[in-house]
XYZ file of C-alpha atoms in Angstrom:
713
model
C 0.000 0.000 0.000
C 2.882 2.378 0.765
C 4.310 1.578 -2.657
C 0.994 2.455 -4.288
C 0.738 5.782 -2.408
C 4.260 6.815 -3.316
C 3.693 6.003 -6.973
C 0.459 7.949 -7.190
C 2.082 11.043 -5.737
C 5.200 10.808 -7.864
C 3.496 11.601 -11.149
C 0.248 13.121 -9.967
C -2.074 10.621 -11.635
C -5.243 9.685 -9.773
C -6.076 5.995 -10.120
C -9.445 5.212 -11.601
C -10.230 1.719 -10.362
C -13.112 0.298 -12.355
C -13.287 -3.452 -12.550
C -13.763 -4.902 -15.989
C -14.006 -8.622 -16.681
C -12.378 -8.988 -13.321
C -11.583 -12.394 -11.986
C -12.140 -11.519 -8.354
C -14.467 -8.519 -8.436
C -17.903 -7.666 -9.753
C -17.989 -5.776 -13.052
C -19.324 -2.251 -12.734
C -21.640 -0.985 -15.431
C -21.335 2.666 -16.314
C -24.991 3.208 -17.137
C -24.512 6.846 -18.067
C -22.031 5.952 -20.775
C -23.434 5.115 -24.173
C -22.360 1.921 -25.926
C -21.963 3.149 -29.515
C -21.656 0.800 -32.408
C -18.296 0.513 -34.121
C -17.351 3.428 -36.327
C -17.127 2.681 -39.986
C -13.651 1.570 -40.933
C -11.783 3.524 -43.554
C -11.214 0.237 -45.343
C -7.654 -0.147 -44.113
C -6.752 -2.775 -41.586
C -3.877 -2.636 -39.147
C -1.196 -5.285 -38.659
C -3.390 -7.323 -36.275
C -5.187 -8.668 -39.343
C -2.275 -11.131 -39.569
C -2.422 -12.229 -35.929
C -3.110 -15.831 -34.941
C -5.463 -14.760 -32.134
C -9.143 -14.188 -33.010
C -9.223 -11.599 -30.215
C -6.432 -9.599 -31.826
C -8.044 -9.906 -35.231
C -11.176 -8.306 -33.813
C -9.068 -5.151 -33.429
C -7.742 -5.190 -36.997
C -10.200 -2.481 -38.090
C -9.348 -0.153 -35.183
C -7.716 3.138 -36.189
C -5.184 2.407 -33.421
C -1.759 1.465 -34.800
C -1.629 -1.793 -32.857
C 1.396 -4.047 -32.576
C 1.611 -7.527 -31.135
C 3.919 -8.027 -28.157
C 7.421 -8.642 -29.485
C 10.693 -7.140 -30.725
C 9.078 -4.898 -33.365
C 7.058 -2.939 -30.806
C 9.883 -2.753 -28.278
C 12.387 -1.546 -30.871
C 9.985 1.128 -32.132
C 9.398 2.362 -28.578
C 13.132 2.631 -27.943
C 13.846 4.245 -31.303
C 11.139 6.893 -30.888
C 11.468 7.166 -27.091
C 7.766 6.524 -26.556
C 6.190 4.615 -23.705
C 4.439 1.330 -24.382
C 0.668 1.138 -24.018
C -0.110 -2.537 -23.415
C -3.804 -3.427 -23.632
C -4.637 -6.994 -22.608
C -7.905 -8.876 -22.947
C -9.543 -11.948 -24.432
C -12.276 -12.741 -26.912
C -15.035 -13.687 -24.452
C -14.584 -10.617 -22.234
C -17.630 -8.322 -22.260
C -15.894 -5.189 -20.970
C -13.018 -5.657 -23.395
C -15.538 -5.266 -26.205
C -17.134 -2.268 -24.528
C -13.808 -0.472 -24.286
C -13.023 -1.276 -27.891
C -16.335 0.196 -29.087
C -16.073 3.262 -26.877
C -12.395 4.111 -27.281
C -10.346 2.029 -29.706
C -12.773 2.567 -32.588
C -12.845 6.328 -31.963
C -10.486 8.066 -34.392
C -9.828 10.978 -32.018
C -8.875 8.670 -29.173
C -6.819 6.516 -31.529
C -4.876 9.568 -32.720
C -4.018 10.429 -29.125
C -2.824 6.875 -28.538
C -0.816 6.659 -31.758
C 0.934 10.015 -31.345
C 2.096 9.450 -27.784
C 2.511 5.699 -27.326
C 3.522 2.501 -29.041
C 0.286 0.544 -28.715
C 0.428 -3.193 -28.089
C -2.568 -5.551 -28.032
C -2.216 -8.832 -26.157
C -4.458 -11.889 -25.981
C -3.960 -13.013 -22.379
C -4.841 -16.583 -23.348
C -2.090 -16.814 -25.941
C 0.446 -14.822 -23.931
C -0.275 -15.413 -20.243
C 3.393 -14.667 -19.528
C 2.877 -11.053 -20.599
C -0.433 -10.829 -18.771
C 1.069 -12.122 -15.512
C 3.718 -9.392 -15.371
C 1.383 -6.492 -16.080
C -1.368 -7.926 -13.885
C 1.151 -7.979 -11.041
C 1.792 -4.294 -11.686
C -1.941 -3.536 -11.596
C -2.402 -5.437 -8.351
C 0.552 -3.678 -6.722
C -0.841 -0.297 -7.718
C -4.574 -0.744 -7.240
C -4.979 -3.794 -5.026
C -7.090 -5.549 -7.670
C -7.017 -6.641 -11.275
C -9.177 -7.739 -14.170
C -9.678 -7.437 -17.886
C -9.395 -5.420 -19.969
C -6.007 -4.683 -18.424
C -4.384 -1.481 -19.642
C -0.767 -0.923 -18.630
C 1.876 1.629 -19.511
C 5.578 0.828 -19.570
C 8.948 2.281 -20.405
C 10.343 1.269 -23.803
C 12.277 -1.552 -22.098
C 9.064 -3.061 -20.711
C 9.158 -1.830 -17.097
C 5.565 -0.848 -16.139
C 4.824 2.482 -14.470
C 1.012 2.611 -14.488
C -1.846 0.116 -14.867
C -5.610 -0.087 -14.560
C -8.527 -2.082 -15.937
C -11.597 -0.739 -17.763
C -11.786 3.020 -18.401
C -14.833 4.782 -19.865
C -13.890 6.929 -22.842
C -13.658 10.294 -21.064
C -11.519 8.883 -18.277
C -9.357 7.019 -20.757
C -8.657 10.233 -22.633
C -7.620 11.964 -19.382
C -5.318 9.088 -18.459
C -3.688 9.196 -21.905
C -3.176 12.950 -21.724
C -1.780 12.920 -18.197
C 0.576 10.010 -18.781
C 1.844 11.411 -22.073
C 2.573 14.728 -20.340
C 4.188 13.012 -17.340
C 6.482 10.958 -19.580
C 7.721 14.142 -21.250
C 7.852 16.606 -18.345
C 8.381 14.330 -15.321
C 10.460 11.672 -16.992
C 12.752 10.993 -14.048
C 9.795 10.462 -11.714
C 8.225 8.088 -14.231
C 11.473 6.092 -14.410
C 11.682 5.985 -10.610
C 8.118 4.757 -10.470
C 8.852 2.043 -13.038
C 11.876 0.953 -11.012
C 9.781 0.727 -7.834
C 7.036 -1.303 -9.512
C 9.576 -3.589 -11.165
C 11.244 -4.287 -7.830
C 7.834 -5.026 -6.366
C 7.029 -7.511 -9.143
C 10.412 -9.172 -8.850
C 10.009 -9.361 -5.087
C 6.846 -11.412 -5.540
C 8.935 -14.156 -7.146
C 11.269 -14.566 -4.164
C 10.316 -17.921 -2.662
C 11.005 -18.312 1.051
C 12.543 -21.772 1.232
C 11.060 -23.704 4.134
C 13.586 -25.379 6.456
C 13.390 -28.944 7.671
C 12.184 -32.195 6.146
C 10.034 -32.255 3.036
C 8.418 -35.598 3.897
C 6.405 -34.784 7.025
C 2.879 -34.579 5.648
C 0.565 -36.090 8.255
C -3.090 -37.070 8.312
C -3.650 -34.586 11.146
C -2.192 -31.738 9.079
C -4.374 -32.735 6.156
C -7.549 -32.893 8.256
C -6.846 -29.413 9.599
C -7.046 -27.911 6.111
C -10.789 -28.447 5.808
C -11.342 -27.064 9.318
C -9.777 -23.801 8.136
C -12.044 -23.739 5.090
C -15.370 -24.088 6.890
C -15.911 -20.425 7.650
C -15.630 -19.490 3.966
C -18.099 -22.096 2.630
C -21.689 -21.105 1.896
C -23.463 -24.211 3.182
C -26.883 -22.849 2.202
C -26.349 -21.674 -1.379
C -23.147 -23.499 -2.237
C -19.804 -22.127 -3.282
C -17.857 -19.741 -1.130
C -19.491 -16.994 0.907
C -19.039 -14.034 -1.397
C -20.165 -12.459 -4.624
C -19.359 -12.809 -7.428
C -19.191 -16.592 -7.213
C -16.726 -18.578 -9.276
C -17.096 -22.361 -9.564
C -13.417 -22.950 -8.582
C -13.638 -26.686 -9.387
C -10.239 -27.535 -7.924
C -11.467 -26.365 -4.507
C -14.430 -28.738 -4.548
C -12.178 -31.543 -5.778
C -10.262 -31.139 -2.518
C -13.446 -31.085 -0.413
C -14.638 -34.264 -2.155
C -11.259 -35.913 -1.592
C -11.456 -34.884 2.063
C -14.753 -36.727 2.375
C -13.219 -39.848 0.837
C -10.118 -39.857 3.038
C -11.655 -38.783 6.357
C -15.325 -39.773 6.098
C -16.334 -36.137 6.705
C -20.013 -36.092 5.691
C -20.217 -32.320 6.102
C -17.622 -31.986 3.332
C -19.701 -34.158 1.010
C -22.808 -32.103 1.822
C -20.929 -28.900 0.938
C -19.935 -30.340 -2.446
C -23.445 -31.570 -3.209
C -25.052 -28.266 -2.214
C -22.667 -26.437 -4.531
C -23.125 -28.771 -7.493
C -26.911 -28.833 -7.076
C -27.116 -25.038 -6.895
C -24.882 -24.488 -9.925
C -26.817 -27.024 -11.992
C -30.100 -25.258 -11.199
C -28.757 -21.707 -11.509
C -28.414 -19.260 -14.346
C -24.680 -19.962 -14.472
C -25.685 -23.209 -16.172
C -27.176 -23.022 -19.665
C -30.532 -24.678 -18.994
C -31.300 -25.059 -22.689
C -27.963 -25.846 -24.336
C -25.791 -27.190 -21.522
C -22.433 -25.914 -20.316
C -21.407 -23.384 -17.704
C -20.720 -19.664 -17.874
C -17.566 -18.331 -16.279
C -19.052 -17.059 -13.029
C -22.143 -15.687 -11.333
C -22.255 -11.972 -10.543
C -24.387 -12.647 -7.440
C -24.302 -15.029 -4.483
C -27.184 -17.180 -5.809
C -25.615 -18.512 -9.035
C -28.399 -16.612 -10.835
C -26.931 -13.955 -13.155
C -23.832 -15.119 -14.996
C -21.173 -13.332 -16.925
C -22.294 -15.161 -20.027
C -18.980 -16.127 -21.604
C -18.332 -19.863 -21.743
C -14.732 -20.956 -21.239
C -13.317 -24.335 -22.186
C -11.257 -24.600 -19.010
C -14.309 -24.174 -16.751
C -16.351 -26.767 -18.568
C -13.536 -29.302 -18.716
C -12.913 -29.105 -14.981
C -16.598 -29.070 -14.092
C -17.267 -32.204 -16.132
C -14.507 -33.917 -14.122
C -15.939 -32.633 -10.843
C -19.501 -33.725 -11.630
C -18.159 -37.100 -12.790
C -16.325 -37.620 -9.517
C -19.378 -36.556 -7.508
C -21.570 -38.892 -9.566
C -19.303 -41.803 -8.646
C -19.937 -41.024 -4.973
C -23.650 -40.192 -5.058
C -25.050 -41.708 -8.278
C -27.192 -38.567 -8.437
C -28.921 -38.550 -11.878
C -28.738 -34.734 -11.951
C -24.949 -34.965 -12.137
C -25.073 -37.466 -14.990
C -27.490 -35.130 -16.793
C -25.126 -32.171 -16.384
C -22.203 -34.222 -17.711
C -24.096 -35.383 -20.780
C -25.569 -31.966 -21.585
C -22.249 -30.188 -21.127
C -20.374 -32.624 -23.346
C -23.141 -32.366 -25.946
C -22.562 -28.604 -25.909
C -18.795 -29.084 -26.261
C -19.274 -31.471 -29.163
C -21.830 -29.236 -30.862
C -20.214 -25.825 -30.436
C -16.595 -26.082 -29.302
C -14.998 -28.981 -31.168
C -13.074 -28.541 -34.401
C -13.347 -31.026 -37.273
C -9.758 -32.057 -36.482
C -10.564 -32.954 -32.879
C -9.234 -29.887 -31.076
C -11.352 -27.960 -28.610
C -12.003 -24.238 -29.105
C -11.155 -21.745 -26.373
C -14.392 -19.880 -25.620
C -17.719 -18.378 -26.619
C -18.265 -14.644 -26.307
C -20.521 -13.162 -23.650
C -21.931 -10.695 -26.179
C -23.958 -10.867 -29.348
C -25.366 -7.915 -31.260
C -23.526 -5.649 -28.816
C -25.397 -6.897 -25.741
C -24.252 -9.202 -22.996
C -26.260 -12.407 -22.716
C -28.698 -11.571 -25.504
C -28.327 -14.996 -27.088
C -29.273 -16.837 -23.886
C -32.159 -14.881 -22.302
C -35.885 -15.139 -23.078
C -38.989 -13.047 -22.800
C -42.171 -14.801 -21.808
C -43.616 -13.958 -25.217
C -40.671 -15.565 -27.028
C -41.146 -18.765 -25.079
C -44.879 -18.808 -25.743
C -44.269 -18.374 -29.470
C -41.774 -21.245 -29.527
C -43.940 -23.738 -27.610
C -47.533 -24.819 -27.415
C -49.666 -23.358 -24.634
C -49.346 -26.054 -21.954
C -45.622 -26.742 -22.443
C -44.952 -22.987 -22.516
C -46.741 -22.516 -19.198
C -45.090 -25.475 -17.493
C -41.606 -24.862 -18.855
C -41.922 -21.163 -18.051
C -42.866 -21.973 -14.474
C -40.056 -24.512 -14.181
C -37.433 -22.026 -15.422
C -38.872 -19.098 -13.417
C -39.928 -17.056 -16.458
C -41.855 -13.881 -15.569
C -43.915 -11.622 -17.806
C -41.966 -8.587 -16.588
C -38.717 -10.520 -16.717
C -36.439 -11.579 -13.891
C -33.343 -9.772 -15.198
C -32.584 -6.700 -17.263
C -34.587 -5.305 -20.197
C -37.655 -7.333 -19.252
C -35.870 -10.576 -20.131
C -35.452 -13.814 -18.200
C -32.401 -15.802 -17.224
C -33.578 -19.400 -17.119
C -32.975 -21.122 -13.798
C -34.865 -23.560 -11.621
C -35.694 -23.786 -7.971
C -37.155 -27.287 -7.733
C -36.059 -30.724 -8.815
C -37.628 -32.447 -11.793
C -39.365 -34.900 -9.489
C -40.844 -32.261 -7.171
C -42.035 -30.107 -10.072
C -43.693 -33.064 -11.806
C -45.516 -34.068 -8.641
C -46.724 -30.530 -7.909
C -48.167 -30.314 -11.430
C -49.900 -33.679 -11.468
C -47.434 -35.356 -13.813
C -45.411 -38.522 -13.515
C -41.659 -38.144 -13.624
C -41.576 -39.798 -17.067
C -44.306 -37.507 -18.433
C -42.530 -34.384 -17.276
C -39.152 -35.625 -18.467
C -40.537 -36.257 -21.963
C -42.371 -32.920 -22.106
C -39.325 -31.008 -20.872
C -36.967 -32.776 -23.249
C -39.174 -31.967 -26.255
C -39.547 -28.351 -25.161
C -35.817 -27.885 -24.652
C -35.160 -29.319 -28.092
C -37.572 -26.805 -29.634
C -36.141 -23.917 -27.619
C -32.601 -24.853 -28.611
C -33.641 -24.930 -32.264
C -35.392 -21.565 -31.920
C -32.400 -20.068 -30.123
C -30.198 -21.261 -32.960
C -31.936 -18.773 -35.261
C -30.540 -15.874 -33.240
C -27.248 -14.128 -33.924
C -24.712 -16.338 -32.211
C -21.950 -15.080 -29.918
C -18.594 -15.284 -31.641
C -16.371 -18.303 -31.057
C -12.708 -17.934 -30.195
C -11.619 -20.900 -32.264
C -7.971 -21.039 -31.323
C -6.841 -24.257 -29.652
C -4.743 -24.046 -26.477
C -2.771 -27.036 -25.238
C -3.420 -26.637 -21.509
C -7.140 -25.960 -21.911
C -7.499 -28.924 -24.269
C -5.770 -31.082 -21.668
C -8.420 -30.117 -19.096
C -11.221 -30.981 -21.505
C -9.451 -34.207 -22.495
C -9.356 -35.186 -18.823
C -13.026 -34.212 -18.507
C -13.967 -36.639 -21.283
C -11.922 -39.398 -19.635
C -13.588 -38.800 -16.263
C -17.020 -38.766 -17.896
C -16.242 -42.068 -19.608
C -15.082 -43.691 -16.384
C -18.145 -42.427 -14.494
C -20.869 -43.146 -17.066
C -19.310 -45.835 -19.252
C -20.166 -44.126 -22.553
C -17.624 -45.411 -25.073
C -18.114 -42.321 -27.268
C -16.510 -40.179 -24.573
C -13.350 -42.292 -24.622
C -13.204 -42.128 -28.406
C -13.488 -38.330 -28.290
C -10.694 -38.232 -25.708
C -8.469 -40.379 -27.916
C -9.259 -38.234 -30.953
C -8.232 -35.129 -29.031
C -5.074 -36.800 -27.703
C -4.052 -37.756 -31.244
C -4.769 -34.192 -32.420
C -2.490 -32.803 -29.711
C 0.223 -35.337 -30.505
C 0.141 -34.405 -34.174
C -0.051 -30.637 -33.851
C 1.251 -29.559 -30.439
C 4.105 -31.951 -29.613
C 7.455 -31.456 -31.316
C 10.054 -34.126 -31.964
C 12.484 -32.720 -29.387
C 9.865 -32.873 -26.614
C 8.835 -29.228 -26.741
C 5.203 -28.224 -26.920
C 3.332 -25.499 -28.730
C 0.884 -23.295 -26.838
C -1.631 -22.553 -29.568
C -3.052 -23.782 -32.853
C -5.025 -21.674 -35.329
C -5.654 -21.880 -39.058
C -3.725 -25.103 -39.417
C -0.566 -24.151 -37.553
C 0.885 -23.388 -34.119
C 2.919 -20.248 -33.463
C 3.734 -19.740 -29.758
C 6.012 -21.781 -27.512
C 4.231 -23.516 -24.657
C 4.286 -22.481 -21.007
C 4.482 -24.574 -17.860
C 0.716 -25.119 -17.598
C 0.740 -26.662 -21.071
C 3.385 -29.206 -20.043
C 1.920 -29.947 -16.620
C -1.727 -30.303 -17.642
C -0.994 -32.339 -20.760
C 1.206 -34.714 -18.744
C -1.608 -35.046 -16.199
C -4.164 -35.753 -18.942
C -1.912 -38.411 -20.462
C -1.590 -40.119 -17.069
C -5.388 -40.255 -16.823
C -5.623 -41.547 -20.390
C -3.226 -44.341 -19.442
C -5.415 -45.274 -16.493
C -8.466 -45.421 -18.768
C -6.829 -47.453 -21.554
C -3.873 -49.200 -19.851
C -1.987 -48.279 -23.046
C 1.519 -47.534 -21.769
C 2.328 -45.144 -24.636
C 0.391 -42.411 -22.838
C 2.341 -42.877 -19.621
C 5.588 -42.848 -21.596
C 4.565 -39.581 -23.251
C 3.613 -38.048 -19.904
C 7.084 -38.857 -18.626
C 8.755 -37.373 -21.701
C 6.829 -34.109 -21.368
C 7.644 -33.949 -17.664
C 11.345 -34.586 -18.208
C 11.479 -31.724 -20.698
C 9.800 -29.397 -18.202
C 12.214 -30.435 -15.450
C 15.169 -29.684 -17.719
C 13.941 -26.307 -18.990
C 11.536 -24.785 -16.424
C 12.753 -25.952 -13.002
C 14.546 -23.549 -10.671
C 17.431 -25.497 -9.138
C 17.507 -23.290 -6.038
C 13.872 -23.575 -4.945
C 12.904 -26.761 -6.742
C 9.833 -24.965 -8.066
C 9.119 -24.262 -11.720
C 9.143 -20.998 -13.647
C 6.160 -20.338 -15.887
C 8.423 -19.763 -18.902
C 11.440 -21.695 -20.132
C 13.475 -18.480 -20.246
C 13.248 -14.726 -19.708
C 11.265 -13.399 -22.656
C 12.423 -10.120 -24.160
C 10.697 -7.095 -22.637
C 9.404 -8.917 -19.545
C 11.018 -7.880 -16.283
C 10.820 -11.220 -14.479
C 10.251 -14.953 -14.911
C 7.072 -15.582 -12.971
C 6.237 -18.632 -10.859
C 2.597 -19.693 -10.706
C 1.969 -21.107 -7.225
C -1.625 -20.333 -6.265
C -4.596 -22.245 -7.623
C -7.476 -20.225 -9.010
C -10.039 -20.847 -11.740
C -7.397 -23.231 -13.055
C -4.978 -25.131 -10.825
C -1.543 -23.533 -10.601
C 0.987 -24.993 -13.018
C 3.364 -25.731 -10.126
C 0.704 -27.624 -8.154
C -0.161 -29.688 -11.237
C 3.500 -30.423 -11.903
C 4.023 -31.501 -8.293
C 1.087 -33.922 -8.606
C 2.411 -35.245 -11.929
C 5.895 -35.824 -10.523
C 4.480 -37.695 -7.543
C 2.304 -39.971 -9.677
C 5.079 -40.679 -12.179
C 7.437 -41.404 -9.296
C 5.026 -44.011 -8.000
C 4.368 -45.528 -11.414
C 8.024 -45.825 -12.337
C 9.323 -46.379 -8.783
C 11.580 -43.385 -9.394
C 12.451 -41.680 -6.067
C 13.887 -38.477 -7.626
C 10.426 -37.558 -8.981
C 8.838 -38.143 -5.576
C 11.537 -36.137 -3.839
C 11.033 -33.215 -6.225
C 7.288 -33.320 -5.568
C 7.768 -33.478 -1.798
C 10.175 -30.529 -1.878
C 7.706 -28.436 -3.888
C 4.881 -29.131 -1.455
C 7.156 -28.480 1.525
C 7.847 -24.925 0.358
C 4.138 -24.039 0.242
C 2.890 -26.246 3.096
C 2.318 -23.266 5.395
C 0.094 -21.572 2.830
C -1.773 -24.822 2.106
C -3.130 -24.933 5.654
C -4.463 -21.362 5.570
C -4.823 -20.445 1.890
C -8.249 -21.968 1.287
C -9.186 -22.892 -2.290
C -6.152 -21.023 -3.621
C -4.000 -23.948 -2.489
C -6.579 -26.689 -3.069
C -4.585 -28.692 -5.597
C -1.593 -28.641 -3.257
C -3.950 -29.896 -0.534
C -4.990 -32.777 -2.806
C -1.334 -33.723 -3.130
C -0.887 -33.542 0.632
C -3.793 -35.949 1.017
C -2.188 -38.363 -1.427
C 1.100 -38.217 0.463
C -0.410 -38.350 3.961
C -2.587 -41.381 3.293
C -0.463 -42.994 0.609
C -1.711 -44.077 -2.812
C -3.155 -47.440 -3.708
C -1.291 -49.102 -6.558
C -3.787 -51.297 -8.373
C -2.385 -53.651 -10.988
C -4.925 -55.428 -13.180
C -3.353 -58.150 -15.309
C -4.782 -60.461 -17.938
C -7.225 -60.620 -20.809
C -10.005 -58.684 -19.070
C -7.667 -56.153 -17.458
C -9.127 -53.095 -19.138
C -12.746 -54.094 -18.504
C -12.169 -54.908 -14.836
C -10.080 -51.793 -14.367
C -13.034 -49.801 -15.705
C -15.389 -51.544 -13.297
C -13.212 -50.479 -10.389
C -12.881 -46.958 -11.719
C -16.653 -46.557 -11.659
C -16.058 -46.034 -7.938
C -14.557 -42.801 -6.597
C -10.930 -43.664 -5.769
C -8.964 -40.391 -5.878
C -5.745 -41.865 -4.457
C -5.653 -44.975 -6.673
C -3.085 -45.463 -9.423
C -4.325 -48.033 -11.946
C -1.904 -49.924 -14.147
C -1.649 -53.202 -15.957
C -2.960 -54.884 -19.043
C -0.211 -56.718 -20.841
C 3.367 -57.008 -19.618
C 4.538 -53.399 -19.382
C 7.812 -51.773 -18.455
C 6.677 -50.722 -14.979
C 8.460 -52.062 -11.888
C 5.305 -52.956 -9.961
C 4.075 -55.157 -12.805
C 7.111 -57.418 -12.839
C 6.239 -61.082 -12.224
C 2.526 -60.337 -12.286
C 1.674 -61.721 -15.688
C -1.062 -64.372 -15.971
C -1.615 -66.977 -18.656
C -5.366 -67.278 -18.207
C -8.049 -65.126 -16.684
C -7.453 -61.819 -14.941
C -5.884 -61.031 -11.591
C -6.232 -57.817 -9.571
C -3.424 -56.824 -7.221
C -4.157 -54.157 -4.600
C -0.874 -52.752 -3.316
C 0.391 -50.034 -1.029
C 3.980 -48.924 -0.597
C 4.916 -51.577 -3.187
C 3.489 -54.324 -0.953
C 0.628 -56.253 -2.509
C -2.169 -58.268 -0.989
C -3.055 -61.657 -2.402
C -4.384 -61.247 -5.947
C -8.108 -61.677 -6.531
C -10.174 -62.305 -9.631
C -13.314 -60.305 -8.918
C -13.785 -56.549 -8.636
C -15.838 -56.715 -5.437
C -13.125 -58.729 -3.721
C -10.563 -56.116 -4.782
C -12.794 -53.329 -3.508
C -12.928 -55.030 -0.115
C -9.144 -54.896 -0.011
C -9.297 -51.128 -0.445
C -11.232 -50.694 2.796
C -9.272 -49.539 5.897
């Protein structure tokens, strides 16, 4: 805070903190500010027309002289002694589009930007390394962050000012004041940049914890949930705040806690959350799939963008919860969400697209909301009345502009009973109505699709398909997972072990980051467990070995987000805290531990233990922002089960076992494979199941139920 105060005073700029598509704060609508349509382009397009990112291409008709982040922009800034203006966003971000319409399409504003700055547009999804540095600057200065993120930096990349969304008049004032400060108070601006840079670099100093890295106890693990309780909303689900993000990795930990400790309150918290999300407006009641977050505490009003990473993780979470509860609602959510992914976010080649926009026709959510009249026109009288009641449709609307966000307050069974219908009658009526409404909605102007393919996000969706297959037994889900895995192998994995980050228009163009390596390795491990095809485990190990060689910090044992210091960025960041996606370091620590167990390779396990040791203090108090680390602590504290299934029916019987929720089980087997635990376990006839712990196996059994009995305490 003292740093922020000193910086504000040094150049006399008052911070205007308006949250945009903020990750941790509610977007603020500036109702007095008009949302004009785009100005007519002069017919010329700027250099972003050649960008790989659909988000950057959306800015190709701006009169702003945009550059992509890279040497060309940095060299121009140095040559002309102009500060960098770095504007960061993503295709599905509502307030990014608002700022573009208000400011970047305005020729007067663009002239002010072009004359005084070298303007750089960044897609945070393609270049998260750039986003991380400038987001750190924004958080140091303002205490919060979000998108659009607009930062200003010296020609060498050191930031000296940052904020999020600015209405046009405020944006013009910021541009004028910063341009004047750079010219007339240059030394103060440099001093400010130095202070911010030191602050960002200081965030990457990891305090190495003393002592042993192996002391992860059951008592320490149990205490984590106790520290979470006060932040859980046991009535409405999620965490006690607004806006509400799903944060799937947090609920994965709570579910694991139930499995390991028998804590029924933890299971109730997970079920309340999953039930409420499935019934809420955050879930697309007509087309399936989840929006990014709810702006309120009731899961009612979403920010309507749909992100691949949310839906991939949520499919996995609902699949795991279904294994525990066999709740048909969870199976329904899985099937509807994957139908949405297949219908709207899967490329012909088998890659998964990044996101769907929140906006269509210049309005947020317009594609998804309904008036009562629209529903009545789409359906016959009785279905319209019943479906309208079920989804809480009001004549005056339940949201803005007299429109309705579809959500439900009762279960299918309770609604059918209260309306004199059998469950089967209501299910058939509702299914037919939803099909008609989906067809009618398809006639509307669709939100744009960001059709780039990202390795890490595809890995999450790949894992989601695997988890859905193991939970529901639908062979089509496994085939889709294999198709995606083959797509990634063909297009994202290079011969020397390196990965690409992105794929668009038939080619990749950006080197991968740590999350790409970690999440793809994790997905391959899960694909091995589903298929018992050792090639996927071998590939997971190869990816991991490359990351260890090129991303690992020898001093701390943790991993940098990038394989080197990219030109113009002031620091190599380390991603330690879990958020809407698990942190790349927490994923890598889990991968190393699992591979160490599979291959009986102590160095992997030791690396994983050392990583967890350095963050163990934060794990106990950090809530969902260390949830994936907490999952790893549970695995270490209780020890994994090593389950070897050998013989002709190995895959089938492995699948039968994996229909149960077994979060600490490592499945292996099939034919004779090059894994130490499988040595001397081949069988000539039939199938044998070995349940092992700490490399010590119980007597082999032939039937799944007998093996499950061996898993009991």
